[in-house]
mmCIF file of C-alpha atoms in Angstrom:
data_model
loop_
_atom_site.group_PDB
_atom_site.id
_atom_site.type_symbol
_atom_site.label_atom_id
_atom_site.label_comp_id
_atom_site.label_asym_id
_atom_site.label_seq_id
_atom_site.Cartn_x
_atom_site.Cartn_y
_atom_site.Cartn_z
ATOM 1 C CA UNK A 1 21.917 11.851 7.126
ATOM 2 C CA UNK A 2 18.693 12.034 9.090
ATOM 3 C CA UNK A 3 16.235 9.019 9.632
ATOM 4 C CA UNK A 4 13.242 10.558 8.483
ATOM 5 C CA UNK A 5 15.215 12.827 5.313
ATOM 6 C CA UNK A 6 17.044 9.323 4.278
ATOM 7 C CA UNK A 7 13.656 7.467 4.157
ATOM 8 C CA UNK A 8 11.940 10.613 2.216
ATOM 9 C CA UNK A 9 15.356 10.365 -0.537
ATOM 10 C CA UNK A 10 14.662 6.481 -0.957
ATOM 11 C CA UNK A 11 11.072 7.222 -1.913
ATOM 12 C CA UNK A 12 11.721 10.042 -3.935
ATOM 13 C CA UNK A 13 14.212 7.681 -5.712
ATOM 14 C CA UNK A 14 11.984 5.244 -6.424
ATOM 15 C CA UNK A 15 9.415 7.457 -7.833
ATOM 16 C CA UNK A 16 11.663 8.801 -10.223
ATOM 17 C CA UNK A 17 12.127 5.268 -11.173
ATOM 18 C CA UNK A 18 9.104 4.320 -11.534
ATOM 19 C CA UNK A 19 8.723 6.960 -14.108
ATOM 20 C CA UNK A 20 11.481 6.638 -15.723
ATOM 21 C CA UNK A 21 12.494 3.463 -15.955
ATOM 22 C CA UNK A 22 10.245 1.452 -17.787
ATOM 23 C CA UNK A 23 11.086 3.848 -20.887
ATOM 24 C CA UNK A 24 14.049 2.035 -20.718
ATOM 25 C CA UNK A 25 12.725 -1.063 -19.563
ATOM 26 C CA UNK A 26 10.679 -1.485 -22.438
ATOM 27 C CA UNK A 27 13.542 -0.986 -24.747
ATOM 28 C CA UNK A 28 15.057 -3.761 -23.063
ATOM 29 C CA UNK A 29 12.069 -6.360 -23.322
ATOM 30 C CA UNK A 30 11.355 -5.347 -26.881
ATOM 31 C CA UNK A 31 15.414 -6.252 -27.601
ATOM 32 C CA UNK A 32 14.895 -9.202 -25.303
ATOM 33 C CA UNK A 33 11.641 -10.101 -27.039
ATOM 34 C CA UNK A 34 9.672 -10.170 -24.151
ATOM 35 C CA UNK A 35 6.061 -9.305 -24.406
ATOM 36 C CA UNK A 36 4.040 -11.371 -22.253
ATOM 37 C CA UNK A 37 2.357 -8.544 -19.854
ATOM 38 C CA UNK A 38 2.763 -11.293 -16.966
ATOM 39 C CA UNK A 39 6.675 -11.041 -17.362
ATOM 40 C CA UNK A 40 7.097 -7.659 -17.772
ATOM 41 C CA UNK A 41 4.947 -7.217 -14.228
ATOM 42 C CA UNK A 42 6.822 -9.174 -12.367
ATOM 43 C CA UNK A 43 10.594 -7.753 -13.498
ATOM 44 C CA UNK A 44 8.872 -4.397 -13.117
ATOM 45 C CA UNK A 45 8.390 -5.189 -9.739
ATOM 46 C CA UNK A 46 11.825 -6.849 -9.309
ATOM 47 C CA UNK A 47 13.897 -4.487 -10.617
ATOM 48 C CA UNK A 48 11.816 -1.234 -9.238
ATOM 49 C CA UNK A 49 11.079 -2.340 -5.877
ATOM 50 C CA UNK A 50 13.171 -5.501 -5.248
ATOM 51 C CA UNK A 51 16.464 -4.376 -6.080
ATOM 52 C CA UNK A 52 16.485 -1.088 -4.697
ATOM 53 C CA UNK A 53 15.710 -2.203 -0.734
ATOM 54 C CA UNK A 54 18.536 -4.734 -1.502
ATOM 55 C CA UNK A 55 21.048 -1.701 -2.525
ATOM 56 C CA UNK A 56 19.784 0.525 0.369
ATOM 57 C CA UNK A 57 20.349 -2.261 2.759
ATOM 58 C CA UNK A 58 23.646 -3.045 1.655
ATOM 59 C CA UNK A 59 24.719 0.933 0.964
ATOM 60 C CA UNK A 60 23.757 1.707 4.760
ATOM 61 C CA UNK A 61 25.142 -1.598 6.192
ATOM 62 C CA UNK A 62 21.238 -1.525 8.098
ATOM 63 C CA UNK A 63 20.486 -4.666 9.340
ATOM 64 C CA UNK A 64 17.836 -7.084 7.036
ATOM 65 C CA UNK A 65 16.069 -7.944 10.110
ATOM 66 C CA UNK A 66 15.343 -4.565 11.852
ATOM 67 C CA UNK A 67 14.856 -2.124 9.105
ATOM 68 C CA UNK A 68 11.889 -4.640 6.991
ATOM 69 C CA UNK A 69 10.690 -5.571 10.658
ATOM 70 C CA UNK A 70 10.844 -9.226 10.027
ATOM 71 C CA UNK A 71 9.406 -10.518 13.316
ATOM 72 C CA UNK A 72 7.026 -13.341 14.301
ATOM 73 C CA UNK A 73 3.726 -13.146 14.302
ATOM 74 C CA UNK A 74 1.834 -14.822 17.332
ATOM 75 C CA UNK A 75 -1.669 -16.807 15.867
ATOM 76 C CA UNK A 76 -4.220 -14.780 17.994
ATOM 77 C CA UNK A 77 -1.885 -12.211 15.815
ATOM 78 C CA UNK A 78 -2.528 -13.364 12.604
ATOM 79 C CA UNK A 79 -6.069 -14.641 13.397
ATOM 80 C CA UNK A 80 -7.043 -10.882 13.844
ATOM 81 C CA UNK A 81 -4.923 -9.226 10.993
ATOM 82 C CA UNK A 82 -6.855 -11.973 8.669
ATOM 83 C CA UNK A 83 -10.136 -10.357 9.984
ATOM 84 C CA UNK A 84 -8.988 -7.066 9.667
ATOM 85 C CA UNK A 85 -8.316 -7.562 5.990
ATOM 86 C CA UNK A 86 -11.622 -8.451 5.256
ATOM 87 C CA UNK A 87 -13.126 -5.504 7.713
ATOM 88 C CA UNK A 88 -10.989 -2.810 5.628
ATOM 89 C CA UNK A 89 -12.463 -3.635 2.601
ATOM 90 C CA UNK A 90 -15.862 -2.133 2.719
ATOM 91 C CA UNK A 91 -14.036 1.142 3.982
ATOM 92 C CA UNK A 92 -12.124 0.863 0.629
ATOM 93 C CA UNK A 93 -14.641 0.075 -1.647
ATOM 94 C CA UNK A 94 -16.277 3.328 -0.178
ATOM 95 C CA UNK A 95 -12.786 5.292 -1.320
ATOM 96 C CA UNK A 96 -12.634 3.789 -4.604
ATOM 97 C CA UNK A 97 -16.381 4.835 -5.384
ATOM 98 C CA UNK A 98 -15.144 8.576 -4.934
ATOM 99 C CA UNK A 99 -12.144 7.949 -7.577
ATOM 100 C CA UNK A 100 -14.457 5.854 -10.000
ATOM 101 C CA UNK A 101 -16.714 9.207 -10.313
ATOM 102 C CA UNK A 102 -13.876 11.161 -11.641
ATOM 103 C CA UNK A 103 -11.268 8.886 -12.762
ATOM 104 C CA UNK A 104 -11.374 5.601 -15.268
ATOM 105 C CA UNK A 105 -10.312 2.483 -12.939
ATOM 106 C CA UNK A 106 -7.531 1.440 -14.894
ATOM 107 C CA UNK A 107 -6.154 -1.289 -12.559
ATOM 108 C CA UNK A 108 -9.573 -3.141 -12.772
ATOM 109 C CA UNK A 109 -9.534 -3.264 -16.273
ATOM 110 C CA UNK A 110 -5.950 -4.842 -16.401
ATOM 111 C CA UNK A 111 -6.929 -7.225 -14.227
ATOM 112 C CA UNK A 112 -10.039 -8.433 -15.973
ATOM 113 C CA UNK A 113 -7.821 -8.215 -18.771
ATOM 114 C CA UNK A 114 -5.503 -11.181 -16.918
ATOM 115 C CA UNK A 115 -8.294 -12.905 -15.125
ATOM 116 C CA UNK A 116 -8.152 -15.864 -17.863
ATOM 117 C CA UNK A 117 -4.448 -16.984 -16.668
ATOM 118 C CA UNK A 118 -4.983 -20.011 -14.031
ATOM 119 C CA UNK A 119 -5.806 -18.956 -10.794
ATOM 120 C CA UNK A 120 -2.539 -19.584 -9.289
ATOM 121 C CA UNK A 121 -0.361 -17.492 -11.427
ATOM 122 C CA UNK A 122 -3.012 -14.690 -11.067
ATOM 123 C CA UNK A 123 -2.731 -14.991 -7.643
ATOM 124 C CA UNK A 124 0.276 -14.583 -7.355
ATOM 125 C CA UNK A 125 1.148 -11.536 -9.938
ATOM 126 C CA UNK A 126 -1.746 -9.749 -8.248
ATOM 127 C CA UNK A 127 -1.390 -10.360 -4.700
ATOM 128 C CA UNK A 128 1.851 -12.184 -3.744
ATOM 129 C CA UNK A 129 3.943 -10.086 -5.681
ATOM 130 C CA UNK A 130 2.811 -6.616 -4.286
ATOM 131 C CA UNK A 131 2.961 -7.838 -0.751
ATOM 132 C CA UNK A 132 6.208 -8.172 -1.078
ATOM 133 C CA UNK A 133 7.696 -5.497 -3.153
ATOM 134 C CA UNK A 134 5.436 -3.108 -1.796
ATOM 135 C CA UNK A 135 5.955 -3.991 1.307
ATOM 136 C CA UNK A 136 9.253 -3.929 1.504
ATOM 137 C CA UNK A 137 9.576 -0.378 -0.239
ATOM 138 C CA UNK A 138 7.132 1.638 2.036
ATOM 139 C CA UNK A 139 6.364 -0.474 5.393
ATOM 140 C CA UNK A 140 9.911 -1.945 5.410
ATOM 141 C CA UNK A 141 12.812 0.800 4.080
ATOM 142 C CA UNK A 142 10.441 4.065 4.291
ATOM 143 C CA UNK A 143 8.496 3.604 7.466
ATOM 144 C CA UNK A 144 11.821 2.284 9.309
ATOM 145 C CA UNK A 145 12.954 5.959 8.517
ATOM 146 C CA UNK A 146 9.973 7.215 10.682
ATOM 147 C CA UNK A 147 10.674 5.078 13.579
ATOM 148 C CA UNK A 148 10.952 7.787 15.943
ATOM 149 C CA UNK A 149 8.256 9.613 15.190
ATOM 150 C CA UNK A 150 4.730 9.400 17.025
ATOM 151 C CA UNK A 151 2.938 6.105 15.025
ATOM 152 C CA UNK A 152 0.000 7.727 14.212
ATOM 153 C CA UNK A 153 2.186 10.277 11.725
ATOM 154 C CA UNK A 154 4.042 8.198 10.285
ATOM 155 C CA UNK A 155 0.982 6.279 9.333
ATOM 156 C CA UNK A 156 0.049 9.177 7.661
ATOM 157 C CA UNK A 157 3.309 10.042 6.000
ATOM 158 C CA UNK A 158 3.884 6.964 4.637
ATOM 159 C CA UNK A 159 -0.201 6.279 4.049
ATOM 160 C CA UNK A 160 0.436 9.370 1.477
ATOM 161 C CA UNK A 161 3.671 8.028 0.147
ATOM 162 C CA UNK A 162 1.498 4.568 -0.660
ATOM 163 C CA UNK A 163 -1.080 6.067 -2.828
ATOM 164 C CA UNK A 164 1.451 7.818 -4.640
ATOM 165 C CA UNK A 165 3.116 4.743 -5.162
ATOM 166 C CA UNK A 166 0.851 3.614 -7.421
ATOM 167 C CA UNK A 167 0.565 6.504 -9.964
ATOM 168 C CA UNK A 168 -2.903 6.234 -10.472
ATOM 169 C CA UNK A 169 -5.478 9.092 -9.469
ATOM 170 C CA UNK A 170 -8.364 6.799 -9.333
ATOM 171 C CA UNK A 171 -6.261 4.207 -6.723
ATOM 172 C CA UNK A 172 -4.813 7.682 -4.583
ATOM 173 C CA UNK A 173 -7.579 7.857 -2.169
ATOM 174 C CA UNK A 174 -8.353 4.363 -1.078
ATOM 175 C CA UNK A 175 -4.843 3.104 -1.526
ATOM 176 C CA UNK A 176 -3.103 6.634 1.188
ATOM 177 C CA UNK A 177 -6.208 4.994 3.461
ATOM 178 C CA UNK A 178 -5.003 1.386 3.121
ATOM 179 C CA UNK A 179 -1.698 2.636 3.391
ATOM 180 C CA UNK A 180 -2.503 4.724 6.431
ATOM 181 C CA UNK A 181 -3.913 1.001 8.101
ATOM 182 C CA UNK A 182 -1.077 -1.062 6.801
ATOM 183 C CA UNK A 183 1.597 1.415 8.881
ATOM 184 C CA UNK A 184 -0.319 1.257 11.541
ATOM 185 C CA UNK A 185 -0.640 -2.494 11.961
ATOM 186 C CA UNK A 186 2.691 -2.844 11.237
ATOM 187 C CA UNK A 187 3.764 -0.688 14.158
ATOM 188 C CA UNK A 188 1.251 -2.057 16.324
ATOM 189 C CA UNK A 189 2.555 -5.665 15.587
ATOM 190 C CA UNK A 190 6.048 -4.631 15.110
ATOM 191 C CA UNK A 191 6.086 -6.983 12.136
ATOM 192 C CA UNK A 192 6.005 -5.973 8.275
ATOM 193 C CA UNK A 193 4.220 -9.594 7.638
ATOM 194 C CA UNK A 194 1.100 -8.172 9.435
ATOM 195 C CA UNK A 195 1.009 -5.677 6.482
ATOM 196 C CA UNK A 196 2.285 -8.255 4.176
ATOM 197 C CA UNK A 197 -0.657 -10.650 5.257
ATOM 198 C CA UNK A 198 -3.126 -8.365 4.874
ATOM 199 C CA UNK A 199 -2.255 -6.715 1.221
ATOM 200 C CA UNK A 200 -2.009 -10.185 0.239
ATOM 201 C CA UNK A 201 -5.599 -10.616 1.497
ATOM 202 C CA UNK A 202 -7.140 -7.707 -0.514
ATOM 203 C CA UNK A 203 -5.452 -8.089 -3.582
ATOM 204 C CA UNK A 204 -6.301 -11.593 -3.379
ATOM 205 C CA UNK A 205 -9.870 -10.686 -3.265
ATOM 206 C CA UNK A 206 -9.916 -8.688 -5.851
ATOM 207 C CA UNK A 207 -8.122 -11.431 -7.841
ATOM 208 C CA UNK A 208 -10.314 -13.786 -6.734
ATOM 209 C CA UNK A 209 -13.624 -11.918 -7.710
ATOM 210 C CA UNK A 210 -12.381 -10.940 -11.120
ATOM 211 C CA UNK A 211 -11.191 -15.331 -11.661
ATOM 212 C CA UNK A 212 -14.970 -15.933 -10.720
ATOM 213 C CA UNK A 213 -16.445 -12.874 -12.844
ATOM 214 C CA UNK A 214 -13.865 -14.330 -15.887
ATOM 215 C CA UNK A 215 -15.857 -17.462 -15.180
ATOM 216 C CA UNK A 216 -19.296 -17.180 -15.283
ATOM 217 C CA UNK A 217 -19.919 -14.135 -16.310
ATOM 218 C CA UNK A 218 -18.604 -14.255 -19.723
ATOM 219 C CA UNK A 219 -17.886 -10.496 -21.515
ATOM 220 C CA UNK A 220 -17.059 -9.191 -18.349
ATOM 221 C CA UNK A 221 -14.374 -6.594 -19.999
ATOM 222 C CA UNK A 222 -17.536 -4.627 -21.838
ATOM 223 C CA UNK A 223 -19.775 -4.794 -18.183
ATOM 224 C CA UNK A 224 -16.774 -3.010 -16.580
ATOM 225 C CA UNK A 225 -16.530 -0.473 -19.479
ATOM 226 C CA UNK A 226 -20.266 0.150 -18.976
ATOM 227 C CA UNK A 227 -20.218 0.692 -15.526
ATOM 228 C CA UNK A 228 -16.965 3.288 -15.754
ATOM 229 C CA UNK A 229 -19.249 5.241 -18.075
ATOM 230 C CA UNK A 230 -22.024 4.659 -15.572
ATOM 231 C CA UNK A 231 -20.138 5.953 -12.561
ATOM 232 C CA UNK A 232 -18.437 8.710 -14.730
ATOM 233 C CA UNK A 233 -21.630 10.295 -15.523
ATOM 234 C CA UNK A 234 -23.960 9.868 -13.277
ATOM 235 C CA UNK A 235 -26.560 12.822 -12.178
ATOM 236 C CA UNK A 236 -25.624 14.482 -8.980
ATOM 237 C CA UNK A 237 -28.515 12.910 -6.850
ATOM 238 C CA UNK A 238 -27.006 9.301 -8.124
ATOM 239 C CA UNK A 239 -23.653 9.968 -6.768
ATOM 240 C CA UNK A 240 -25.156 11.079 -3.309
ATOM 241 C CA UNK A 241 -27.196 8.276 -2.878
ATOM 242 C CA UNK A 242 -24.646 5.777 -3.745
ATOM 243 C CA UNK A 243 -21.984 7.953 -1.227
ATOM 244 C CA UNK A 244 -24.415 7.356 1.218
ATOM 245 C CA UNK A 245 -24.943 3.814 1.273
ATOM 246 C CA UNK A 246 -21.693 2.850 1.052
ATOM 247 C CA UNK A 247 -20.442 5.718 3.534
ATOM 248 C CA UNK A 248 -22.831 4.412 5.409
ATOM 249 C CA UNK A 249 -21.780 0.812 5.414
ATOM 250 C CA UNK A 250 -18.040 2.056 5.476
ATOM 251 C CA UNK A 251 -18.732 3.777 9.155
ATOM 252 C CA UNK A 252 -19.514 0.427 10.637
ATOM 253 C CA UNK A 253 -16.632 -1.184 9.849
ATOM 254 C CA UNK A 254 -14.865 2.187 10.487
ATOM 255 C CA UNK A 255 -16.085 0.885 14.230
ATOM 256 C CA UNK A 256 -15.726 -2.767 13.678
ATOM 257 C CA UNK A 257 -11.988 -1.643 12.277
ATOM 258 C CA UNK A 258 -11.276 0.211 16.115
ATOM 259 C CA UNK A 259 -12.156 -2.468 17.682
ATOM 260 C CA UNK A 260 -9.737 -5.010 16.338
ATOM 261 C CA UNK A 261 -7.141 -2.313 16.588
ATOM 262 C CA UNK A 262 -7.687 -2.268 20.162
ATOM 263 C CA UNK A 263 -7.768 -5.827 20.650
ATOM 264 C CA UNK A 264 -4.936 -6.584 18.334
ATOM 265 C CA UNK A 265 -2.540 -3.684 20.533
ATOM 266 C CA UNK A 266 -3.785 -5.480 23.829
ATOM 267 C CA UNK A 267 -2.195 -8.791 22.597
ATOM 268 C CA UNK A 268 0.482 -7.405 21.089
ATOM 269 C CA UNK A 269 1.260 -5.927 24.353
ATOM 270 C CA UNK A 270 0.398 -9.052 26.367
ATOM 271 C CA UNK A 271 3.311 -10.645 23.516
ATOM 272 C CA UNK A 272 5.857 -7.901 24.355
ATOM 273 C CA UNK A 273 5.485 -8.267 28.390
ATOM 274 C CA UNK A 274 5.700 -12.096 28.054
ATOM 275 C CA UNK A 275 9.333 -11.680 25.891
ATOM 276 C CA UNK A 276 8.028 -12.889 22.917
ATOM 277 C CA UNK A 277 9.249 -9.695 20.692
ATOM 278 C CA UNK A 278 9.602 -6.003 21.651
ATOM 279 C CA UNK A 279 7.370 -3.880 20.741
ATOM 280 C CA UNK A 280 8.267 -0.353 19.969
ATOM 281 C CA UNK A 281 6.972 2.120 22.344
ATOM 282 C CA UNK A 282 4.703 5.153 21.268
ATOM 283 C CA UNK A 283 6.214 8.010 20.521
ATOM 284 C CA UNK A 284 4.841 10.074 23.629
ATOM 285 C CA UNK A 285 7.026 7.816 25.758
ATOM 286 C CA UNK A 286 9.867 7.913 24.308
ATOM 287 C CA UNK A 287 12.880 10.212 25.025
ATOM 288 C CA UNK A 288 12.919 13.098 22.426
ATOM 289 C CA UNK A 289 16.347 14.511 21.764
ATOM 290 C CA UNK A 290 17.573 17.425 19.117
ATOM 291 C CA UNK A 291 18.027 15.349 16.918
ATOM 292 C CA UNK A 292 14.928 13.442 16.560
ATOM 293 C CA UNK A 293 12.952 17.055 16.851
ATOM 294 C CA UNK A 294 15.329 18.365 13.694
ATOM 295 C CA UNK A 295 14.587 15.113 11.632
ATOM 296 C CA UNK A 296 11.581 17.080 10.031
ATOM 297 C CA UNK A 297 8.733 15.228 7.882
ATOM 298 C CA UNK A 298 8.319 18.383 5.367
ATOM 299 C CA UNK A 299 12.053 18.036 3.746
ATOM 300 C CA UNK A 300 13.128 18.750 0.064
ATOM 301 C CA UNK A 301 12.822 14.723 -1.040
ATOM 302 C CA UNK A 302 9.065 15.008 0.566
ATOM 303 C CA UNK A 303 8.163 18.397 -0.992
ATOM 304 C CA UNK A 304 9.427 17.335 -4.681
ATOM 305 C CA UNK A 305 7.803 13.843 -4.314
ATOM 306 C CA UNK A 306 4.256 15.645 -3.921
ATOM 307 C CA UNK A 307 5.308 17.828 -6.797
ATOM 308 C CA UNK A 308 6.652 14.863 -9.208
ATOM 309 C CA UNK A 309 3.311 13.233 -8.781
ATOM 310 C CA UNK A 310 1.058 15.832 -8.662
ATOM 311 C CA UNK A 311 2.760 17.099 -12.493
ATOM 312 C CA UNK A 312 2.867 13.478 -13.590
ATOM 313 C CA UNK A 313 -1.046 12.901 -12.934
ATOM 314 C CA UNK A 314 -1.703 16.366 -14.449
ATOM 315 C CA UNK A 315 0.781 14.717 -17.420
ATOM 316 C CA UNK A 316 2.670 17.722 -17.674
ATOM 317 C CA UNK A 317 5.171 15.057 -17.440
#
């Protein structure tokens, strides 16, 4: 079975499972009496995420090491990824406006919902947990699949495969772009805890804002409901302006976000050349046989995920 058509079956599998499964999954924690939201997240993310890469692993006799990328990180490394996690956020704050016009943010409202838990525990449900289940799913099993393809695709691919990860339409567009970035870093870095460092550092934002909001800002839950409503039906002229100052602010950091890139590929290069850790090389240097040219991105598994979720967010199913 081919690289890229094995990787496009594993996330095809897991979509179906995230569907599926918690039908039965609640079943279970109703038997099991097991209501607390805080529970159920985390064995969601266990058994839908967790599990699965263990299987895979296993199934394929891959090795643990190569296929999640588990590779140092040098500090000038990490020093940069930290400051590219806080660069990408204005450029998804810009995405996320565009879904909060048309769709109901969901995900915000769940975690307001949480935000009175200590700060630890929300922490770590919110930010540690996805970093590594998520993680592990796309930018470790799925994006090891697209190894020999040219990095800037399977950014892409698997930047596509992340928003529809998360089955909700208001999270698709900034989520495939955060996705897209993730990949990347990940191949520039050759390391899955570059990715891993930096969803921890957005999610942990978020988590952090809505523990401060909980806070001091007391009746937070009916502000957010007001300003769904707010975005949701707001004049034309309202929605351009605010797509223009936050487009606005979103193309400098666009910039600012190059930059880094750059910098961070120049060390990771200087890391590679001084033995450190090798660095995959870009696809346009590599040695393209049959094989790799036959291993094609647009395969059944890829073609009936985009269908799946496309009928799912329509709820035809």
């Amino acid at each position: 079975m081919k690289k890229v058509f094995k990787a496009n079956l594993y996330f095809l599998i897991i979509l179906i499972l995230e569907i599926v499964a918690p039908i039965f999954l609640g079943q279970l924690y109703y038997l099991l009496n097991i209501t607390d939201a805080r529970v159920v997240l985390f064995l969601n993310h266990f058994i839908l995420f967790i599990i699965p890469a263990i299987v895979y692993i296993v199934i394929t006799k891959s090795s643990f090491k190569k296929t999640l990328r588990l590779n140092k990180l040098g500090l000038k490394q990490i020093s940069l990824i930290i400051l590219l996690s806080f660069a990408v956020q204005p450029i998804m704050s810009f995405f996320s406006l565009i879904g909060s016009f048309f769709f109901t943010n969901e995900v915000g409202g769940f975690v307001s919902e949480i935000s009175s838990m200590p700060y630890l525990l929300l922490l770590a449900l919110i930010a540690v947990l996805p970093a590594i289940s998520e993680e592990i799913t796309i930018r470790g099993i799925v994006l090891s699949g697209y190894e020999d393809k040219n990095k800037y695709v399977a950014a892409a691919v698997t930047g596509l495969f992340f928003g529809i990860l998360h089955l909700d339409p208001h999270q698709f567009l900034y989520t495939a772009v955060l996705g897209f970035l993730f990949a990347l870093v990940v191949r520039v870095t050759n390391s899955i805890y570059s990715s891993m460092v930096m969803h921890f550092i957005i999610n942990g934002t978020s988590a952090t804002l809505a523990k401060l909001s909980n806070i001091f800002l007391q009746g937070m839950e009916a502000v957010n409901e007001v300003e769904e409503l707010t975005l949701k039906y707001l004049n034309l002229s309202e929605k351009l302006f605010m797509l223009f100052m936050f487009g606005a602010l979103a193309a400098i950091f666009v910039v600012i976000v190059y930059y880094i890139f750059r910098k961070l590929e120049k060390i990771s290069r200087e890391e590679e050349n001084n033995g450190d850790k090798i660095i995959e090389l870009n696809y346009s240097f590599r040695t393209v046989d049959d094989t790799i040219e036959k291993d094609r991105i647009l395969n059944i598994p890829f073609i009936l995920s985009i269908i799946i979720y496309i009928l799912v967010m329509a709820k035809i199913i």
